[in-house]
Amino acid sequence: MKKLERKVALITGGNSGIGLATAKQFVAEGAYVYITGRRQVELDAAVEAIGKNVTAVQSDVSNLADLDRLFATIKQEQGHLDIIFANAGGGQIAPLGAITEEHFDKTFNINVKGLLFTVQKALPLLPEGASIVLNASTASVKGTPAFSVYSATKAAVRSFARNWTLDLKERKIRVNAISPGVVPTPGYNLIGLSDEQVQAFVDSQASTIPLGRVGTPDEIAKAVVFLASDDSSFVNGIELFVDGGMAQI
Ligand code: NAD
């Protein structure tokens, strides 16, 4: 028996990095997966890479009309949704003193507002026992130079997991956060650093991680499968760090 047999799952931002790796593992574990992203070309490539049991819906998480369209599609095609991996997100560097309103709004609109309304608008589709996994970050509990706005969004995400566990208590819906450490993905090229700067950052981080290396999207995906599946049936409201020990010491 596979871990997610007959489950219907949504992964926002499922066309790249951690989301794409998770979509592949969800399908391998027997789920039918909906992925979202903003660009159709990248969604089409992801659908091809995942291979089967996947539908892509072009949808910007920070746009509430897009979310309505997304859930109308899932409702019409499946009637319900068992698993949400609210994963879409990202951030750019901006030190205090150089933070613009646009930088603040963009980061919070995707990472906080988008994640909140993804979950809220999905609620009518969730059966008892559904599992919600929120992608936070070790940045929820650690400081990073010039990354305060991103980090604040991830602290908010961690808080959502704690609070929504209570709001969804009567429906026996579990809500957990996953907090990846340093995991190089295409997202690193969007932070606002050159390729050389990204590599220097990754190398410098590796030496601070107890396991002596950075992580891979597949290693995060395995932990998301755990939180999404009945293997974690008594795990609720936690922040699961998958960081090689970086934020634990
Ligand atoms: P990535 O850039 O490869 O993937 C981000 C995904 O989010 C992409 O599919 C992108 O299309 C999607 N996305 C971004 N904005 C969107 C929007 N407005 N609407 C819909 N989709 C949108 O990066 P990743 O590293 O795989 O990041 C995935 C998540 O993991 C993010 O929430 C990120 O903050 C979190 N995270 C990543 C790391 C890491 O080291 N890679 C560490 C901690 C947390």
PDB file of C-alpha atoms and ligand atoms in Angstrom:
ATOM      1  CA  MET A   1       0.000   0.000   0.000  1.00  0.00           C
ATOM      2  CA  LYS A   2       1.403   3.367  -1.009  1.00  0.00           C
ATOM      3  CA  LYS A   3       1.355   6.198   1.556  1.00  0.00           C
ATOM      4  CA  LEU A   4      -0.983   8.542  -0.372  1.00  0.00           C
ATOM      5  CA  GLU A   5      -3.153   6.068  -2.285  1.00  0.00           C
ATOM      6  CA  ARG A   6      -6.319   7.711  -3.692  1.00  0.00           C
ATOM      7  CA  LYS A   7      -5.518  11.068  -2.044  1.00  0.00           C
ATOM      8  CA  VAL A   8      -6.081  14.336  -3.911  1.00  0.00           C
ATOM      9  CA  ALA A   9      -3.361  16.907  -3.216  1.00  0.00           C
ATOM     10  CA  LEU A  10      -2.665  20.532  -4.075  1.00  0.00           C
ATOM     11  CA  ILE A  11       0.883  21.899  -4.226  1.00  0.00           C
ATOM     12  CA  THR A  12       1.131  25.634  -4.823  1.00  0.00           C
ATOM     13  CA  GLY A  13       4.328  26.559  -6.660  1.00  0.00           C
ATOM     14  CA  GLY A  14       4.652  22.970  -7.835  1.00  0.00           C
ATOM     15  CA  ASN A  15       6.617  23.664 -11.004  1.00  0.00           C
ATOM     16  CA  SER A  16      10.061  24.183  -9.467  1.00  0.00           C
ATOM     17  CA  GLY A  17      12.400  23.291  -6.617  1.00  0.00           C
ATOM     18  CA  ILE A  18      10.870  21.821  -3.471  1.00  0.00           C
ATOM     19  CA  GLY A  19       7.312  21.909  -4.848  1.00  0.00           C
ATOM     20  CA  LEU A  20       8.229  19.962  -7.986  1.00  0.00           C
ATOM     21  CA  ALA A  21      10.225  17.363  -6.035  1.00  0.00           C
ATOM     22  CA  THR A  22       7.245  16.931  -3.693  1.00  0.00           C
ATOM     23  CA  ALA A  23       4.790  16.596  -6.577  1.00  0.00           C
ATOM     24  CA  LYS A  24       6.897  13.744  -7.983  1.00  0.00           C
ATOM     25  CA  GLN A  25       6.972  11.934  -4.632  1.00  0.00           C
ATOM     26  CA  PHE A  26       3.246  12.481  -4.003  1.00  0.00           C
ATOM     27  CA  VAL A  27       2.430  10.892  -7.373  1.00  0.00           C
ATOM     28  CA  ALA A  28       4.869   8.020  -6.706  1.00  0.00           C
ATOM     29  CA  GLU A  29       2.990   7.433  -3.418  1.00  0.00           C
ATOM     30  CA  GLY A  30      -0.338   7.150  -5.237  1.00  0.00           C
ATOM     31  CA  ALA A  31      -1.777  10.681  -5.039  1.00  0.00           C
ATOM     32  CA  TYR A  32      -3.451  12.734  -7.765  1.00  0.00           C
ATOM     33  CA  VAL A  33      -1.749  16.133  -7.674  1.00  0.00           C
ATOM     34  CA  TYR A  34      -2.748  19.661  -8.691  1.00  0.00           C
ATOM     35  CA  ILE A  35       0.190  22.025  -9.121  1.00  0.00           C
ATOM     36  CA  THR A  36       0.077  25.780  -9.544  1.00  0.00           C
ATOM     37  CA  GLY A  37       2.456  28.456 -10.738  1.00  0.00           C
ATOM     38  CA  ARG A  38       2.295  31.696 -12.634  1.00  0.00           C
ATOM     39  CA  ARG A  39       3.846  30.685 -15.964  1.00  0.00           C
ATOM     40  CA  GLN A  40       2.178  28.164 -18.276  1.00  0.00           C
ATOM     41  CA  VAL A  41       5.424  27.186 -20.022  1.00  0.00           C
ATOM     42  CA  GLU A  42       7.012  26.122 -16.734  1.00  0.00           C
ATOM     43  CA  LEU A  43       3.824  24.374 -15.652  1.00  0.00           C
ATOM     44  CA  ASP A  44       3.745  22.402 -18.906  1.00  0.00           C
ATOM     45  CA  ALA A  45       7.380  21.341 -18.398  1.00  0.00           C
ATOM     46  CA  ALA A  46       6.595  20.262 -14.830  1.00  0.00           C
ATOM     47  CA  VAL A  47       3.586  18.208 -15.941  1.00  0.00           C
ATOM     48  CA  GLU A  48       5.841  16.419 -18.416  1.00  0.00           C
ATOM     49  CA  ALA A  49       8.495  15.814 -15.747  1.00  0.00           C
ATOM     50  CA  ILE A  50       5.934  14.452 -13.252  1.00  0.00           C
ATOM     51  CA  GLY A  51       4.498  12.239 -15.980  1.00  0.00           C
ATOM     52  CA  LYS A  52       1.048  11.154 -14.763  1.00  0.00           C
ATOM     53  CA  ASN A  53      -1.740  11.858 -12.283  1.00  0.00           C
ATOM     54  CA  VAL A  54      -1.108  15.609 -12.343  1.00  0.00           C
ATOM     55  CA  THR A  55      -3.026  18.685 -13.467  1.00  0.00           C
ATOM     56  CA  ALA A  56      -1.483  22.153 -13.679  1.00  0.00           C
ATOM     57  CA  VAL A  57      -3.612  25.229 -13.042  1.00  0.00           C
ATOM     58  CA  GLN A  58      -2.038  28.586 -13.856  1.00  0.00           C
ATOM     59  CA  SER A  59      -2.671  30.603 -10.735  1.00  0.00           C
ATOM     60  CA  ASP A  60      -0.944  33.363  -8.761  1.00  0.00           C
ATOM     61  CA  VAL A  61      -1.338  32.690  -5.013  1.00  0.00           C
ATOM     62  CA  SER A  62      -1.481  36.394  -4.252  1.00  0.00           C
ATOM     63  CA  ASN A  63      -4.474  36.847  -6.597  1.00  0.00           C
ATOM     64  CA  LEU A  64      -7.725  35.838  -4.879  1.00  0.00           C
ATOM     65  CA  ALA A  65      -9.653  35.504  -8.164  1.00  0.00           C
ATOM     66  CA  ASP A  66      -7.008  33.023  -9.365  1.00  0.00           C
ATOM     67  CA  LEU A  67      -7.472  31.034  -6.154  1.00  0.00           C
ATOM     68  CA  ASP A  68     -11.251  30.965  -6.665  1.00  0.00           C
ATOM     69  CA  ARG A  69     -10.723  29.599 -10.175  1.00  0.00           C
ATOM     70  CA  LEU A  70      -8.261  26.999  -8.872  1.00  0.00           C
ATOM     71  CA  PHE A  71     -10.649  25.644  -6.236  1.00  0.00           C
ATOM     72  CA  ALA A  72     -13.613  25.720  -8.636  1.00  0.00           C
ATOM     73  CA  THR A  73     -11.550  23.472 -10.935  1.00  0.00           C
ATOM     74  CA  ILE A  74     -10.616  21.038  -8.151  1.00  0.00           C
ATOM     75  CA  LYS A  75     -14.222  20.969  -6.907  1.00  0.00           C
ATOM     76  CA  GLN A  76     -15.570  20.236 -10.357  1.00  0.00           C
ATOM     77  CA  GLU A  77     -12.979  17.564 -11.177  1.00  0.00           C
ATOM     78  CA  GLN A  78     -12.526  15.850  -7.787  1.00  0.00           C
ATOM     79  CA  GLY A  79     -15.175  17.163  -5.392  1.00  0.00           C
ATOM     80  CA  HIS A  80     -12.706  17.267  -2.499  1.00  0.00           C
ATOM     81  CA  LEU A  81      -9.082  17.831  -1.507  1.00  0.00           C
ATOM     82  CA  ASP A  82      -7.197  15.668   1.056  1.00  0.00           C
ATOM     83  CA  ILE A  83      -3.807  17.397   1.200  1.00  0.00           C
ATOM     84  CA  ILE A  84      -2.584  20.960   0.787  1.00  0.00           C
ATOM     85  CA  PHE A  85       1.126  21.739   0.537  1.00  0.00           C
ATOM     86  CA  ALA A  86       1.134  25.559   0.662  1.00  0.00           C
ATOM     87  CA  ASN A  87       4.592  25.944  -0.775  1.00  0.00           C
ATOM     88  CA  ALA A  88       4.628  28.880  -3.215  1.00  0.00           C
ATOM     89  CA  GLY A  89       6.919  31.576  -1.942  1.00  0.00           C
ATOM     90  CA  GLY A  90      10.231  33.296  -2.119  1.00  0.00           C
ATOM     91  CA  GLY A  91      12.096  36.421  -1.184  1.00  0.00           C
ATOM     92  CA  GLN A  92      14.731  38.940  -2.167  1.00  0.00           C
ATOM     93  CA  ILE A  93      17.493  40.497  -0.143  1.00  0.00           C
ATOM     94  CA  ALA A  94      16.993  44.030   1.222  1.00  0.00           C
ATOM     95  CA  PRO A  95      18.771  45.334   4.321  1.00  0.00           C
ATOM     96  CA  LEU A  96      16.924  47.495   6.806  1.00  0.00           C
ATOM     97  CA  GLY A  97      17.303  51.027   5.439  1.00  0.00           C
ATOM     98  CA  ALA A  98      16.698  49.877   1.859  1.00  0.00           C
ATOM     99  CA  ILE A  99      13.348  48.105   2.304  1.00  0.00           C
ATOM    100  CA  THR A 100      10.736  49.539  -0.061  1.00  0.00           C
ATOM    101  CA  GLU A 101       6.966  49.342   0.225  1.00  0.00           C
ATOM    102  CA  GLU A 102       6.955  47.320  -2.989  1.00  0.00           C
ATOM    103  CA  HIS A 103       9.433  44.789  -1.541  1.00  0.00           C
ATOM    104  CA  PHE A 104       7.362  44.456   1.630  1.00  0.00           C
ATOM    105  CA  ASP A 105       4.026  44.109  -0.196  1.00  0.00           C
ATOM    106  CA  LYS A 106       5.310  41.607  -2.750  1.00  0.00           C
ATOM    107  CA  THR A 107       6.892  39.338  -0.133  1.00  0.00           C
ATOM    108  CA  PHE A 108       3.946  39.419   2.259  1.00  0.00           C
ATOM    109  CA  ASN A 109       1.386  39.120  -0.562  1.00  0.00           C
ATOM    110  CA  ILE A 110       2.891  35.857  -1.785  1.00  0.00           C
ATOM    111  CA  ASN A 111       4.254  34.234   1.373  1.00  0.00           C
ATOM    112  CA  VAL A 112       1.575  35.311   3.877  1.00  0.00           C
ATOM    113  CA  LYS A 113      -1.587  36.565   2.166  1.00  0.00           C
ATOM    114  CA  GLY A 114      -1.352  34.001  -0.626  1.00  0.00           C
ATOM    115  CA  LEU A 115      -0.754  31.135   1.788  1.00  0.00           C
ATOM    116  CA  LEU A 116      -3.575  32.239   4.100  1.00  0.00           C
ATOM    117  CA  PHE A 117      -6.172  32.501   1.353  1.00  0.00           C
ATOM    118  CA  THR A 118      -4.988  29.275  -0.280  1.00  0.00           C
ATOM    119  CA  VAL A 119      -5.872  27.430   2.904  1.00  0.00           C
ATOM    120  CA  GLN A 120      -9.021  29.413   3.719  1.00  0.00           C
ATOM    121  CA  LYS A 121     -10.538  29.058   0.261  1.00  0.00           C
ATOM    122  CA  ALA A 122      -9.768  25.322   0.262  1.00  0.00           C
ATOM    123  CA  LEU A 123     -11.641  24.688   3.516  1.00  0.00           C
ATOM    124  CA  PRO A 124     -15.014  23.752   1.949  1.00  0.00           C
ATOM    125  CA  LEU A 125     -13.254  20.985   0.001  1.00  0.00           C
ATOM    126  CA  LEU A 126     -11.383  19.423   2.926  1.00  0.00           C
ATOM    127  CA  PRO A 127     -12.790  16.258   4.505  1.00  0.00           C
ATOM    128  CA  GLU A 128     -12.291  15.278   8.130  1.00  0.00           C
ATOM    129  CA  GLY A 129      -8.721  14.081   8.594  1.00  0.00           C
ATOM    130  CA  ALA A 130      -7.228  16.225   5.835  1.00  0.00           C
ATOM    131  CA  SER A 131      -3.587  17.321   6.186  1.00  0.00           C
ATOM    132  CA  ILE A 132      -2.294  20.849   5.614  1.00  0.00           C
ATOM    133  CA  VAL A 133       1.461  21.416   5.325  1.00  0.00           C
ATOM    134  CA  LEU A 134       2.772  24.977   5.286  1.00  0.00           C
ATOM    135  CA  ASN A 135       6.235  25.693   3.893  1.00  0.00           C
ATOM    136  CA  ALA A 136       7.987  27.961   6.405  1.00  0.00           C
ATOM    137  CA  SER A 137      11.794  28.076   6.759  1.00  0.00           C
ATOM    138  CA  THR A 138      14.556  28.028   9.347  1.00  0.00           C
ATOM    139  CA  ALA A 139      14.326  31.798   8.765  1.00  0.00           C
ATOM    140  CA  SER A 140      11.219  31.639  10.996  1.00  0.00           C
ATOM    141  CA  VAL A 141      13.550  31.335  14.004  1.00  0.00           C
ATOM    142  CA  LYS A 142      16.958  32.565  12.773  1.00  0.00           C
ATOM    143  CA  GLY A 143      18.325  35.912  11.674  1.00  0.00           C
ATOM    144  CA  THR A 144      19.955  36.416   8.287  1.00  0.00           C
ATOM    145  CA  PRO A 145      21.569  39.658   7.109  1.00  0.00           C
ATOM    146  CA  ALA A 146      19.354  41.654   4.694  1.00  0.00           C
ATOM    147  CA  PHE A 147      16.593  39.044   4.814  1.00  0.00           C
ATOM    148  CA  SER A 148      14.287  40.385   7.511  1.00  0.00           C
ATOM    149  CA  VAL A 149      11.111  40.775   5.475  1.00  0.00           C
ATOM    150  CA  TYR A 150      11.304  37.215   4.127  1.00  0.00           C
ATOM    151  CA  SER A 151      12.091  35.925   7.626  1.00  0.00           C
ATOM    152  CA  ALA A 152       9.116  37.787   9.094  1.00  0.00           C
ATOM    153  CA  THR A 153       6.821  36.156   6.542  1.00  0.00           C
ATOM    154  CA  LYS A 154       8.084  32.739   7.580  1.00  0.00           C
ATOM    155  CA  ALA A 155       7.583  33.498  11.284  1.00  0.00           C
ATOM    156  CA  ALA A 156       3.986  34.360  10.331  1.00  0.00           C
ATOM    157  CA  VAL A 157       3.621  31.048   8.501  1.00  0.00           C
ATOM    158  CA  ARG A 158       4.857  29.147  11.535  1.00  0.00           C
ATOM    159  CA  SER A 159       2.321  31.027  13.667  1.00  0.00           C
ATOM    160  CA  PHE A 160      -0.496  30.136  11.249  1.00  0.00           C
ATOM    161  CA  ALA A 161       0.234  26.427  11.794  1.00  0.00           C
ATOM    162  CA  ARG A 162      -0.057  26.875  15.555  1.00  0.00           C
ATOM    163  CA  ASN A 163      -3.319  28.845  15.391  1.00  0.00           C
ATOM    164  CA  TRP A 164      -5.088  26.983  12.591  1.00  0.00           C
ATOM    165  CA  THR A 165      -4.539  23.702  14.427  1.00  0.00           C
ATOM    166  CA  LEU A 166      -7.030  25.113  16.945  1.00  0.00           C
ATOM    167  CA  ASP A 167      -9.410  26.625  14.363  1.00  0.00           C
ATOM    168  CA  LEU A 168      -9.662  23.252  12.579  1.00  0.00           C
ATOM    169  CA  LYS A 169      -9.761  21.133  15.695  1.00  0.00           C
ATOM    170  CA  GLU A 170     -13.430  20.104  15.378  1.00  0.00           C
ATOM    171  CA  ARG A 171     -12.830  18.876  11.832  1.00  0.00           C
ATOM    172  CA  LYS A 172      -9.761  16.824  12.853  1.00  0.00           C
ATOM    173  CA  ILE A 173      -7.709  18.531  10.169  1.00  0.00           C
ATOM    174  CA  ARG A 174      -3.991  18.572  10.979  1.00  0.00           C
ATOM    175  CA  VAL A 175      -1.847  21.630  10.239  1.00  0.00           C
ATOM    176  CA  ASN A 176       1.935  21.454  10.361  1.00  0.00           C
ATOM    177  CA  ALA A 177       4.785  23.639   9.156  1.00  0.00           C
ATOM    178  CA  ILE A 178       7.893  22.313   7.480  1.00  0.00           C
ATOM    179  CA  SER A 179      11.049  24.374   7.753  1.00  0.00           C
ATOM    180  CA  PRO A 180      13.752  23.592   5.223  1.00  0.00           C
ATOM    181  CA  GLY A 181      17.287  24.787   5.830  1.00  0.00           C
ATOM    182  CA  VAL A 182      19.644  25.619   2.982  1.00  0.00           C
ATOM    183  CA  VAL A 183      18.392  23.771  -0.104  1.00  0.00           C
ATOM    184  CA  PRO A 184      19.686  25.146  -3.417  1.00  0.00           C
ATOM    185  CA  THR A 185      16.819  25.483  -5.923  1.00  0.00           C
ATOM    186  CA  PRO A 186      16.040  27.765  -8.883  1.00  0.00           C
ATOM    187  CA  GLY A 187      14.626  30.112  -6.218  1.00  0.00           C
ATOM    188  CA  TYR A 188      18.186  31.006  -5.183  1.00  0.00           C
ATOM    189  CA  ASN A 189      18.687  32.736  -8.525  1.00  0.00           C
ATOM    190  CA  LEU A 190      15.726  35.016  -7.754  1.00  0.00           C
ATOM    191  CA  ILE A 191      17.079  36.298  -4.434  1.00  0.00           C
ATOM    192  CA  GLY A 192      19.023  39.115  -6.080  1.00  0.00           C
ATOM    193  CA  LEU A 193      22.539  37.608  -6.023  1.00  0.00           C
ATOM    194  CA  SER A 194      24.861  36.699  -8.899  1.00  0.00           C
ATOM    195  CA  ASP A 195      25.608  33.001  -9.557  1.00  0.00           C
ATOM    196  CA  GLU A 196      29.006  33.443  -7.884  1.00  0.00           C
ATOM    197  CA  GLN A 197      27.405  35.052  -4.841  1.00  0.00           C
ATOM    198  CA  VAL A 198      24.851  32.239  -4.592  1.00  0.00           C
ATOM    199  CA  GLN A 199      27.647  29.637  -4.725  1.00  0.00           C
ATOM    200  CA  ALA A 200      29.680  31.527  -2.106  1.00  0.00           C
ATOM    201  CA  PHE A 201      26.597  31.700   0.142  1.00  0.00           C
ATOM    202  CA  VAL A 202      25.875  27.981  -0.260  1.00  0.00           C
ATOM    203  CA  ASP A 203      29.521  27.056   0.469  1.00  0.00           C
ATOM    204  CA  SER A 204      29.660  29.292   3.524  1.00  0.00           C
ATOM    205  CA  GLN A 205      26.403  27.837   4.869  1.00  0.00           C
ATOM    206  CA  ALA A 206      27.508  24.219   4.369  1.00  0.00           C
ATOM    207  CA  SER A 207      30.323  24.639   6.895  1.00  0.00           C
ATOM    208  CA  THR A 208      27.834  25.848   9.545  1.00  0.00           C
ATOM    209  CA  ILE A 209      25.517  22.840   9.120  1.00  0.00           C
ATOM    210  CA  PRO A 210      26.240  19.910  11.468  1.00  0.00           C
ATOM    211  CA  LEU A 211      25.874  17.443   8.588  1.00  0.00           C
ATOM    212  CA  GLY A 212      28.471  19.466   6.654  1.00  0.00           C
ATOM    213  CA  ARG A 213      26.395  19.950   3.533  1.00  0.00           C
ATOM    214  CA  VAL A 214      23.292  21.649   2.179  1.00  0.00           C
ATOM    215  CA  GLY A 215      20.065  19.719   1.533  1.00  0.00           C
ATOM    216  CA  THR A 216      18.248  18.628  -1.597  1.00  0.00           C
ATOM    217  CA  PRO A 217      14.620  19.205  -2.644  1.00  0.00           C
ATOM    218  CA  ASP A 218      14.061  15.425  -2.458  1.00  0.00           C
ATOM    219  CA  GLU A 219      15.039  15.399   1.206  1.00  0.00           C
ATOM    220  CA  ILE A 220      12.422  18.063   1.946  1.00  0.00           C
ATOM    221  CA  ALA A 221       9.833  16.230  -0.172  1.00  0.00           C
ATOM    222  CA  LYS A 222      10.251  13.048   1.894  1.00  0.00           C
ATOM    223  CA  ALA A 223       9.422  14.973   5.054  1.00  0.00           C
ATOM    224  CA  VAL A 224       6.396  16.572   3.374  1.00  0.00           C
ATOM    225  CA  VAL A 225       5.157  13.088   2.392  1.00  0.00           C
ATOM    226  CA  PHE A 226       5.435  12.116   6.068  1.00  0.00           C
ATOM    227  CA  LEU A 227       3.400  15.133   7.232  1.00  0.00           C
ATOM    228  CA  ALA A 228       0.842  14.663   4.445  1.00  0.00           C
ATOM    229  CA  SER A 229       0.325  10.948   5.101  1.00  0.00           C
ATOM    230  CA  ASP A 230      -1.260   8.960   7.902  1.00  0.00           C
ATOM    231  CA  ASP A 231       2.264   8.108   9.120  1.00  0.00           C
ATOM    232  CA  SER A 232       2.017  11.440  10.962  1.00  0.00           C
ATOM    233  CA  SER A 233      -1.563  10.923  12.208  1.00  0.00           C
ATOM    234  CA  PHE A 234      -0.705  12.192  15.726  1.00  0.00           C
ATOM    235  CA  VAL A 235       1.607  15.018  14.588  1.00  0.00           C
ATOM    236  CA  ASN A 236      -0.150  18.369  14.732  1.00  0.00           C
ATOM    237  CA  GLY A 237       0.863  22.022  14.991  1.00  0.00           C
ATOM    238  CA  ILE A 238       4.592  21.335  14.764  1.00  0.00           C
ATOM    239  CA  GLU A 239       7.408  22.966  12.859  1.00  0.00           C
ATOM    240  CA  LEU A 240       9.431  20.121  11.359  1.00  0.00           C
ATOM    241  CA  PHE A 241      12.951  21.342  10.681  1.00  0.00           C
ATOM    242  CA  VAL A 242      14.702  19.611   7.791  1.00  0.00           C
ATOM    243  CA  ASP A 243      17.962  21.481   7.938  1.00  0.00           C
ATOM    244  CA  GLY A 244      20.846  19.125   8.660  1.00  0.00           C
ATOM    245  CA  GLY A 245      20.782  20.493  12.207  1.00  0.00           C
ATOM    246  CA  MET A 246      21.549  24.091  11.236  1.00  0.00           C
ATOM    247  CA  ALA A 247      18.867  25.805  13.319  1.00  0.00           C
ATOM    248  CA  GLN A 248      19.039  23.247  16.152  1.00  0.00           C
ATOM    249  CA  ILE A 249      22.408  24.138  17.661  1.00  0.00           C
TER     250      ILE A 249
HETATM  251  P1  NAD B   1      11.583  27.882  -6.304  1.00  0.00           P
HETATM  252  O1  NAD B   1      11.737  29.281  -6.777  1.00  0.00           O
HETATM  253  O2  NAD B   1      12.278  26.785  -7.028  1.00  0.00           O
HETATM  254  O3  NAD B   1      10.036  27.522  -6.176  1.00  0.00           O
HETATM  255  C1  NAD B   1       9.097  28.481  -5.784  1.00  0.00           C
HETATM  256  C2  NAD B   1       7.790  28.110  -6.397  1.00  0.00           C
HETATM  257  O4  NAD B   1       6.806  29.077  -5.990  1.00  0.00           O
HETATM  258  C3  NAD B   1       7.841  28.140  -7.909  1.00  0.00           C
HETATM  259  O5  NAD B   1       7.079  27.064  -8.417  1.00  0.00           O
HETATM  260  C4  NAD B   1       7.158  29.466  -8.256  1.00  0.00           C
HETATM  261  O6  NAD B   1       6.534  29.414  -9.522  1.00  0.00           O
HETATM  262  C5  NAD B   1       6.144  29.544  -7.138  1.00  0.00           C
HETATM  263  N1  NAD B   1       5.644  30.884  -6.911  1.00  0.00           N
HETATM  264  C6  NAD B   1       6.326  31.989  -6.538  1.00  0.00           C
HETATM  265  N2  NAD B   1       5.493  33.034  -6.468  1.00  0.00           N
HETATM  266  C7  NAD B   1       4.258  32.576  -6.791  1.00  0.00           C
HETATM  267  C8  NAD B   1       2.978  33.159  -6.902  1.00  0.00           C
HETATM  268  N3  NAD B   1       2.790  34.467  -6.676  1.00  0.00           N
HETATM  269  N4  NAD B   1       1.935  32.368  -7.260  1.00  0.00           N
HETATM  270  C9  NAD B   1       2.104  31.054  -7.502  1.00  0.00           C
HETATM  271  N5  NAD B   1       3.295  30.456  -7.423  1.00  0.00           N
HETATM  272  C10 NAD B   1       4.356  31.207  -7.082  1.00  0.00           C
HETATM  273  O7  NAD B   1      12.053  27.908  -4.780  1.00  0.00           O
HETATM  274  P2  NAD B   1      12.017  26.808  -3.611  1.00  0.00           P
HETATM  275  O8  NAD B   1      13.314  26.957  -2.923  1.00  0.00           O
HETATM  276  O9  NAD B   1      11.596  25.481  -4.094  1.00  0.00           O
HETATM  277  O10 NAD B   1      10.905  27.449  -2.647  1.00  0.00           O
HETATM  278  C11 NAD B   1       9.700  26.797  -2.300  1.00  0.00           C
HETATM  279  C12 NAD B   1       9.305  27.222  -0.899  1.00  0.00           C
HETATM  280  O11 NAD B   1      10.283  26.758   0.025  1.00  0.00           O
HETATM  281  C13 NAD B   1       9.200  28.735  -0.680  1.00  0.00           C
HETATM  282  O12 NAD B   1       8.078  29.023   0.121  1.00  0.00           O
HETATM  283  C14 NAD B   1      10.481  29.035   0.077  1.00  0.00           C
HETATM  284  O13 NAD B   1      10.356  30.192   0.865  1.00  0.00           O
HETATM  285  C15 NAD B   1      10.618  27.784   0.905  1.00  0.00           C
HETATM  286  N6  NAD B   1      11.954  27.547   1.428  1.00  0.00           N
HETATM  287  C16 NAD B   1      12.979  27.267   0.593  1.00  0.00           C
HETATM  288  C17 NAD B   1      14.234  27.031   1.130  1.00  0.00           C
HETATM  289  C18 NAD B   1      15.407  26.714   0.260  1.00  0.00           C
HETATM  290  O14 NAD B   1      16.545  26.733   0.754  1.00  0.00           O
HETATM  291  N7  NAD B   1      15.229  26.409  -0.997  1.00  0.00           N
HETATM  292  C19 NAD B   1      14.437  27.093   2.508  1.00  0.00           C
HETATM  293  C20 NAD B   1      13.364  27.375   3.327  1.00  0.00           C
HETATM  294  C21 NAD B   1      12.115  27.594   2.780  1.00  0.00           C
END
